[in-house]
Coordinates of C-alpha atoms in Angstrom, one line a residue:
X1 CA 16.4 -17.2 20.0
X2 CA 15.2 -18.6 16.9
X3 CA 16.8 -21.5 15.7
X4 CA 17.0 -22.2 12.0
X5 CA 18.7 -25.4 11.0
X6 CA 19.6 -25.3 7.2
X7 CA 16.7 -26.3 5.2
X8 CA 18.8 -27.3 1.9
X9 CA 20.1 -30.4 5.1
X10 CA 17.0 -30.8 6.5
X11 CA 15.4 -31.8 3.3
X12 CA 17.9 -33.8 2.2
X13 CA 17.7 -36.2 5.7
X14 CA 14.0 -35.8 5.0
X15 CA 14.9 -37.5 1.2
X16 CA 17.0 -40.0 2.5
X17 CA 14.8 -41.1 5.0
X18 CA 12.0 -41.5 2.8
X19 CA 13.8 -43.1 0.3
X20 CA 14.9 -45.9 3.2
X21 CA 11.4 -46.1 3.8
X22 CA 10.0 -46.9 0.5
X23 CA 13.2 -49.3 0.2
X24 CA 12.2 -51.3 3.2
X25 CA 8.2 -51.2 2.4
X26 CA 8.6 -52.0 -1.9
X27 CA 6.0 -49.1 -1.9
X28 CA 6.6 -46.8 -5.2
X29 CA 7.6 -43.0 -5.1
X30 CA 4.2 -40.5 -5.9
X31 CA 4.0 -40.3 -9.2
X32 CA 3.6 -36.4 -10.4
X33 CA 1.9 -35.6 -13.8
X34 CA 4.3 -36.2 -16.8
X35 CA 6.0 -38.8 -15.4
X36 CA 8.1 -36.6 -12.9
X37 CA 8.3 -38.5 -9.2
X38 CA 6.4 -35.4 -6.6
X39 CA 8.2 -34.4 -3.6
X40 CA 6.0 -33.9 -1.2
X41 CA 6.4 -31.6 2.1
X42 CA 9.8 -30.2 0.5
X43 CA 9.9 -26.6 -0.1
X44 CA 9.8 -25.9 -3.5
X45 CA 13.0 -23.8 -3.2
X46 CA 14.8 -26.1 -2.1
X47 CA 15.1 -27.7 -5.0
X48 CA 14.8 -24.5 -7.8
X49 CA 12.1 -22.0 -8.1
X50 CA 13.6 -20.2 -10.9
X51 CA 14.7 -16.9 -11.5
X52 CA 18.1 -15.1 -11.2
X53 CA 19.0 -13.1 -8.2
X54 CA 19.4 -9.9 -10.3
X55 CA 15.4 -10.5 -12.1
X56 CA 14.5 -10.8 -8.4
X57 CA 16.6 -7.8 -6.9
X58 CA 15.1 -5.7 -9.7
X59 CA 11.3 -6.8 -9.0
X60 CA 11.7 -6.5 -5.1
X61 CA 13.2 -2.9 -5.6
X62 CA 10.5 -1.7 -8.4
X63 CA 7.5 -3.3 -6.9
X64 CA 8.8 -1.5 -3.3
X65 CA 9.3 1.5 -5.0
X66 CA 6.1 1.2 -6.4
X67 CA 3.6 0.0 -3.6
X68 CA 5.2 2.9 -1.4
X69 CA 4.7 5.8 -4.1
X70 CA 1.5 4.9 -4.1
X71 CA 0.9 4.9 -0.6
X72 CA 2.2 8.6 -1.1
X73 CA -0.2 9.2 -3.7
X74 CA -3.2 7.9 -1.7
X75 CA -2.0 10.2 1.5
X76 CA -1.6 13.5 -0.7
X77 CA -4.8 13.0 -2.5
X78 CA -6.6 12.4 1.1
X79 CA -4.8 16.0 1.9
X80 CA -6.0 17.8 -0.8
X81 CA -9.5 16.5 -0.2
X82 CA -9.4 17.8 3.2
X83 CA -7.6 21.0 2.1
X84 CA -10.1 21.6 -1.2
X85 CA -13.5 21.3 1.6
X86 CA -11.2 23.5 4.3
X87 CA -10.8 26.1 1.1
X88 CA -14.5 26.3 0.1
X89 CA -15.4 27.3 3.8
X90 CA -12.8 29.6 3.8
X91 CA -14.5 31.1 0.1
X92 CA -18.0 31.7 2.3
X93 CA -16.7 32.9 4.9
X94 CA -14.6 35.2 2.7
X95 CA -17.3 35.7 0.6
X96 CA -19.6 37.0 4.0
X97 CA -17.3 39.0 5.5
X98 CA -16.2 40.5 2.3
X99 CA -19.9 41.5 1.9
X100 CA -20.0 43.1 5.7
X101 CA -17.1 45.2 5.4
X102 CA -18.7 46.2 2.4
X103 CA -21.5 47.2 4.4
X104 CA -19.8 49.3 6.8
X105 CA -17.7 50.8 3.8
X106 CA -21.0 51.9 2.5
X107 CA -22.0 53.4 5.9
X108 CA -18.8 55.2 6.2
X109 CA -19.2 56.7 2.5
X110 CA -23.1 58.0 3.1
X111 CA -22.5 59.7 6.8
X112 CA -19.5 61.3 5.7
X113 CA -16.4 61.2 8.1
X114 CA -17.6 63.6 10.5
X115 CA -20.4 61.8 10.9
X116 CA -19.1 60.4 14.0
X117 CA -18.5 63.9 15.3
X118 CA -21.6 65.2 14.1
X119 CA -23.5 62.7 16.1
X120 CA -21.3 63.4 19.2
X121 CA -22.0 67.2 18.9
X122 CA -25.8 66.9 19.1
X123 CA -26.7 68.3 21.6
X124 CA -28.0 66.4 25.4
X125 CA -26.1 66.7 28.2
X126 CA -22.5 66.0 29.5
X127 CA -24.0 62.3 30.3
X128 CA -25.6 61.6 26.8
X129 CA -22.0 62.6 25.2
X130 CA -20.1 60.3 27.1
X131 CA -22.9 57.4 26.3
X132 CA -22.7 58.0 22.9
X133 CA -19.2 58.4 22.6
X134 CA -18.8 54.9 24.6
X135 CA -21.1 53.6 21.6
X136 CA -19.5 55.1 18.8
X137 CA -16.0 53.4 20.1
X138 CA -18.1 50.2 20.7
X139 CA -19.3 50.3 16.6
X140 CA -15.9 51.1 15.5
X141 CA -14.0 48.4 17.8
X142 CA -16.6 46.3 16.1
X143 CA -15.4 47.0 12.5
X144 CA -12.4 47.0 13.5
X145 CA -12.6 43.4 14.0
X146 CA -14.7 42.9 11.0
X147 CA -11.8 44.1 8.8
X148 CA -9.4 42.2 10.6
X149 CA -11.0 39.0 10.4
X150 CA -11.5 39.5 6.2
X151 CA -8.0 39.9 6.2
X152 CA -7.5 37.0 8.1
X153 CA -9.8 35.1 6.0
X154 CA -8.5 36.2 2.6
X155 CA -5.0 34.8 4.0
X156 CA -6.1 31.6 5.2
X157 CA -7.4 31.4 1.8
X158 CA -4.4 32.4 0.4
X159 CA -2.5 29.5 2.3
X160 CA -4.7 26.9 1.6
X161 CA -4.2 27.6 -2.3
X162 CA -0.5 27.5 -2.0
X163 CA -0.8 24.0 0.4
X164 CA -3.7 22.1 -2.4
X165 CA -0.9 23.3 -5.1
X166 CA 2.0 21.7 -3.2
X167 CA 0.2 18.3 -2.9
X168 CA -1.4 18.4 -6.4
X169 CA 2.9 18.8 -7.3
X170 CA 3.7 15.5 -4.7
X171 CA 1.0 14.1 -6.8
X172 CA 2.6 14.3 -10.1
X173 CA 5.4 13.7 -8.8
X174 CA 4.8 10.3 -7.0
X175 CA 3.4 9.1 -10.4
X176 CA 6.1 9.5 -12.5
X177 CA 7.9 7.3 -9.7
X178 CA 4.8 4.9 -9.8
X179 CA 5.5 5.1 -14.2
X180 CA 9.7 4.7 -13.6
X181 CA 9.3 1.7 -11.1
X182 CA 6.8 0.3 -13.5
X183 CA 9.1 0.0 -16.1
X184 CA 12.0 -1.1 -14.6
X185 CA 9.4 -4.0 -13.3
X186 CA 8.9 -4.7 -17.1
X187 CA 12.2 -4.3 -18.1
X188 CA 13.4 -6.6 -16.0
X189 CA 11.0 -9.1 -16.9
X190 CA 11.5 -8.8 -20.3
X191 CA 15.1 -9.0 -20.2
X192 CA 14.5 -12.8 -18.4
X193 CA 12.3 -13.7 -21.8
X194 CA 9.1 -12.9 -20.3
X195 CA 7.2 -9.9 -19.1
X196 CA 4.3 -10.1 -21.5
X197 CA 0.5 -9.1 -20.7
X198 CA -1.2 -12.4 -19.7
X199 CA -4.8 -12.7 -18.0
X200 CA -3.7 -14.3 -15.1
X201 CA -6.5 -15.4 -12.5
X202 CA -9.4 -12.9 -11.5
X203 CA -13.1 -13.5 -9.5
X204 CA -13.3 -13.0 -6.0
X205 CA -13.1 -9.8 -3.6
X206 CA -11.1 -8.3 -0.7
X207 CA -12.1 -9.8 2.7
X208 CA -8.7 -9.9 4.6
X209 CA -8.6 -8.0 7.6
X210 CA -5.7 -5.2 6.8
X211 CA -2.2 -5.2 7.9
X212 CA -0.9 -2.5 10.3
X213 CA -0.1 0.6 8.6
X214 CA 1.6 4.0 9.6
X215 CA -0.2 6.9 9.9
X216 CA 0.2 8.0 6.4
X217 CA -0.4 5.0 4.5
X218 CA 2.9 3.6 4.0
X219 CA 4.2 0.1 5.5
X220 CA 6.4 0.0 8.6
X221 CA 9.5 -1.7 8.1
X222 CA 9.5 -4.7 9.6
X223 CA 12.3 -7.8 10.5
X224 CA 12.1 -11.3 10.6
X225 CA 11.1 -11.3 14.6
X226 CA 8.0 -13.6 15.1
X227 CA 7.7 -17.7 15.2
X228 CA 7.0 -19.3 11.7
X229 CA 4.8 -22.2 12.2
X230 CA 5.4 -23.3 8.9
X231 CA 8.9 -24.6 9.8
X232 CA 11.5 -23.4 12.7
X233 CA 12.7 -20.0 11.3
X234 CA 11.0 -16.5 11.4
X235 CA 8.8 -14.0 9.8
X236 CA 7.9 -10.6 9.6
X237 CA 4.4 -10.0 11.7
X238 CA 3.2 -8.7 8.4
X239 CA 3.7 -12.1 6.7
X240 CA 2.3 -14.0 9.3
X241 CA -0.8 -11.7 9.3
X242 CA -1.3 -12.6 5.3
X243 CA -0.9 -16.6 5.9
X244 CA -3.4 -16.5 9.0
X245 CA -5.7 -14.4 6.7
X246 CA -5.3 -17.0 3.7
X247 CA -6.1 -19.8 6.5
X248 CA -9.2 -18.2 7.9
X249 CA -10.6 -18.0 4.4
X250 CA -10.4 -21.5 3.6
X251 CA -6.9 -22.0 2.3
X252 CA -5.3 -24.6 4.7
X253 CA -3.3 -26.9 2.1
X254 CA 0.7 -27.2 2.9
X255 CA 2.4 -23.9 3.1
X256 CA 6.2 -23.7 3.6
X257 CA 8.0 -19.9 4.6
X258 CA 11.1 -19.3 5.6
X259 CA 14.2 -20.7 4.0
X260 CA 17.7 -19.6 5.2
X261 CA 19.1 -20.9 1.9
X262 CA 21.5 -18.0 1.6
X263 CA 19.8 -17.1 -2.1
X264 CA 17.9 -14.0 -2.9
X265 CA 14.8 -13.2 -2.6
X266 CA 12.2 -12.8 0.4
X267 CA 12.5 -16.2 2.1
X268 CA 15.4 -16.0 4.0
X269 CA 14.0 -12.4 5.4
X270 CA 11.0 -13.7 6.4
X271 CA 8.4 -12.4 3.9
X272 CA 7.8 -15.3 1.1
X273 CA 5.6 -18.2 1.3
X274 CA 4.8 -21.0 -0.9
X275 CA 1.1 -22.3 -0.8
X276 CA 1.0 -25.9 -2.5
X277 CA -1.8 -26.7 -4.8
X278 CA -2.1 -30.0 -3.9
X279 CA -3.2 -31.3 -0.2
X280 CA 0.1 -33.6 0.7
X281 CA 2.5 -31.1 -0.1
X282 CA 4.5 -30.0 -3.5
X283 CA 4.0 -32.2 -6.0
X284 CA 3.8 -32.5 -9.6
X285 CA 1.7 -29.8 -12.1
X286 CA -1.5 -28.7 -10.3
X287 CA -4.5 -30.0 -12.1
X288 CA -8.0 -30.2 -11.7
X289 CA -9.2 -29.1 -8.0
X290 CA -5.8 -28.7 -7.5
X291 CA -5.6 -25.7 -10.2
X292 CA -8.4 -24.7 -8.8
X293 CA -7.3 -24.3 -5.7
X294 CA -3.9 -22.9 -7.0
X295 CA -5.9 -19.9 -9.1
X296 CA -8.5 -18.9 -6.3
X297 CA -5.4 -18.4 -3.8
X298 CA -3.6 -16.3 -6.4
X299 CA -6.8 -14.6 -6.7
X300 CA -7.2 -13.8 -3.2
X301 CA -3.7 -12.6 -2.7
X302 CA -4.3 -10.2 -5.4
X303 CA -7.6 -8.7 -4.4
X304 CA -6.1 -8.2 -0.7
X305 CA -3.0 -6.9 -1.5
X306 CA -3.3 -3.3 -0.8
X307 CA -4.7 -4.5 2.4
X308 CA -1.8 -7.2 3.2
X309 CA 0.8 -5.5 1.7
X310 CA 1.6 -8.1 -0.8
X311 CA 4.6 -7.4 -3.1
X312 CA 4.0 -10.1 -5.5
X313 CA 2.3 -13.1 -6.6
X314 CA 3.8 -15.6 -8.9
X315 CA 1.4 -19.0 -10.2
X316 CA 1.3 -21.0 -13.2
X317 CA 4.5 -19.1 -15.3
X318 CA 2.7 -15.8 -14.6
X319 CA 3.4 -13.1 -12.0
X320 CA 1.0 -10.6 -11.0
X321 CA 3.2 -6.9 -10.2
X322 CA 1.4 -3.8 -8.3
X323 CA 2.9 -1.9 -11.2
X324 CA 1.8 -4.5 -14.2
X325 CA -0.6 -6.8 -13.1
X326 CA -0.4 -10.5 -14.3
X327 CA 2.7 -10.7 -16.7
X328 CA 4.5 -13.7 -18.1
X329 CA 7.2 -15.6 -15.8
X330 CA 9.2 -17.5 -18.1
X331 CA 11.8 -18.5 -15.8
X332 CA 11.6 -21.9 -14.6
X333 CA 13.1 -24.6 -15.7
X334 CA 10.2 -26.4 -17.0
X335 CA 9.8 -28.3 -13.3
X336 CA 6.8 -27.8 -11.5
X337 CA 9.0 -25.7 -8.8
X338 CA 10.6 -23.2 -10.7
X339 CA 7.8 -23.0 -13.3
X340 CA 5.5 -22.4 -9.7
X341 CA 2.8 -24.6 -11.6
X342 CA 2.5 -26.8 -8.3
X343 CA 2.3 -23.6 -5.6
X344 CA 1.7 -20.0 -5.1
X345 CA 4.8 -17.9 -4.3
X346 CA 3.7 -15.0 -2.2
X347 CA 6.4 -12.1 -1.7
X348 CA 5.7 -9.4 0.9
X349 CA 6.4 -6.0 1.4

């Protein structure tokens, strides 16, 4: 079993004993930018990251609603690929066969029906009419099946129609979903004071290896089940997959996850992590390298997040959405923490 001691207590001790420390040493507090004092290695929640628990409810449920429409979208449109290629074979072979009962039509018309008879009647022996009536049944059996496999053909292509309709209908339908959660994404941000087109962070490209999907595209759900070795709590195995992937491509700085702080959000379920900008921890506004740093991690959460499964990215008072892309988070509280100017909040699906 997972233990998870409260981290609101543990970082309170951790305060207290550092302020003992520099007590008994005279050695001064970090000084962050703009005068504010840095706390280092203390999650950045645990002091405020801004945002209500409705704004946060309401982007969870839009950006979910969002990421798996589109999932949808991608699986119907792979099916109607398939189903638009299985239709044109179906047209040539419809197309051939058409053209070969034709033929035999044709035949049928020029010899007359008793042509059959006729054929049987001419004369030879008692052995010759039992040959050629053995043929004739041979050339009609084959006709036969001729016919039969036109009609078969002709409903295939029937049924293919009426199945590249149905997902071209899923289709339209999972985009007005994809349009309603977008909006309620925007809503919601505007109704906090923010929400407005920014340019965010861009370069890079996707590298991550991807997350474990289901068979059609759409993420598993998932529970808080696997050792965070960010702290002593848990995370979903999809979380963990986008921190290792963020390690392996250079981005080792002070990361803290899980938080059983009773709030709302994704910490306490496992799928949040805060990336620090600087190297020691969370400290004042990132500048410099630091910024740097801060923007290229955005960057690479963005460009893997169909890949990860990343629900949403919030750094320097902007938030990038599946729905929206980079939009304006004006919800802090004009500390590095809640404005997320000294880390990278990454929310997961």
């Amino acid at each position: 079993m997972i233990v998870r001691p409260p981290a609101r207590r543990m970082v309170a001790v951790f305060l207290a004993l550092a302020a003992a420390a520099a007590g008994l040493t005279g050695a001064p507090a970090t000084a962050a930018p703009g005068g504010a004092t840095a706390v280092l290695r203390a999650a950045p929640g645990d002091i405020d990251e801004g945002g209500t628990a409705k704004l946060r409810e309401q982007l969870n449920a839009a950006s979910k609603g969002f990421v798996a429409a589109k999932a949808a979208l991608a699986a119907s449109t792979k099916r109607q690929k398939e189903l638009d290629a299985h239709l044109k074979k179906v047209e040539v072979e419809l197309a051939a066969r058409t053209q070969t009962v034709g033929q035999v039509a044709d035949r049928a018309y020029r010899t007359g029906r008793l042509g059959p008879v006729a054929a049987l009647l001419d004369g030879g022996s008692g052995d010759d009419l039992l040959g050629r009536a053995a043929a004739l049944s041979a050339v009609a059996a084959n006709e036969d099946s001729k016919l039969r496999a036109l009609l078969d053909t002709r409903d295939q292509e029937r049924r293919a129609k009426v199945a590249v309709a149905k997902e071209i209908a899923e289709q339209k339908k999972q985009l007005a979903v994809m349009a309603k959660r977008k909006e309620q994404a925007e809503n919601a941000l505007a109704a906090a004071g923010g929400g407005q087109q920014v340019s965010g962070v861009g370069g890079g490209s996707a590298s991550a290896a991807p997350a474990r999907r289901n068979a059609d595209g759409s993420w598993p759900p998932e529970s808080c089940n696997v050792d965070d070795p960010t702290t002593s709590g848990c995370l979903t195995p999809r979380t963990l997959h986008a921190l290792n992937q963020a390690k392996a491509a250079g981005f080792t700085r002070f990361v803290a996850c899980f938080r059983n702080d009773g709030g709302p959000g994704e910490h306490p379920l496992g799928r949040a992590c805060d990336f620090a900008a600087q190297p020691g921890g969370f400290g004042g506004v990132a500048t410099g390298g630091d910024r740097t740093y801060g923007n290229n991690l955005a960057a690479y959460f963005v460009n893997n997040a169909d890949r990860l499964g990343v629900l949403y990215v919030i750094w320097f008072r902007q938030i990038w959405l599946p729905s929206s892309g980079w939009r304006a988070y004006n919800n802090g509280n004009g500390d590095p923490s809640s404005d997320h100017t000294n880390h990278v909040h990454l929310s997961m699906n």
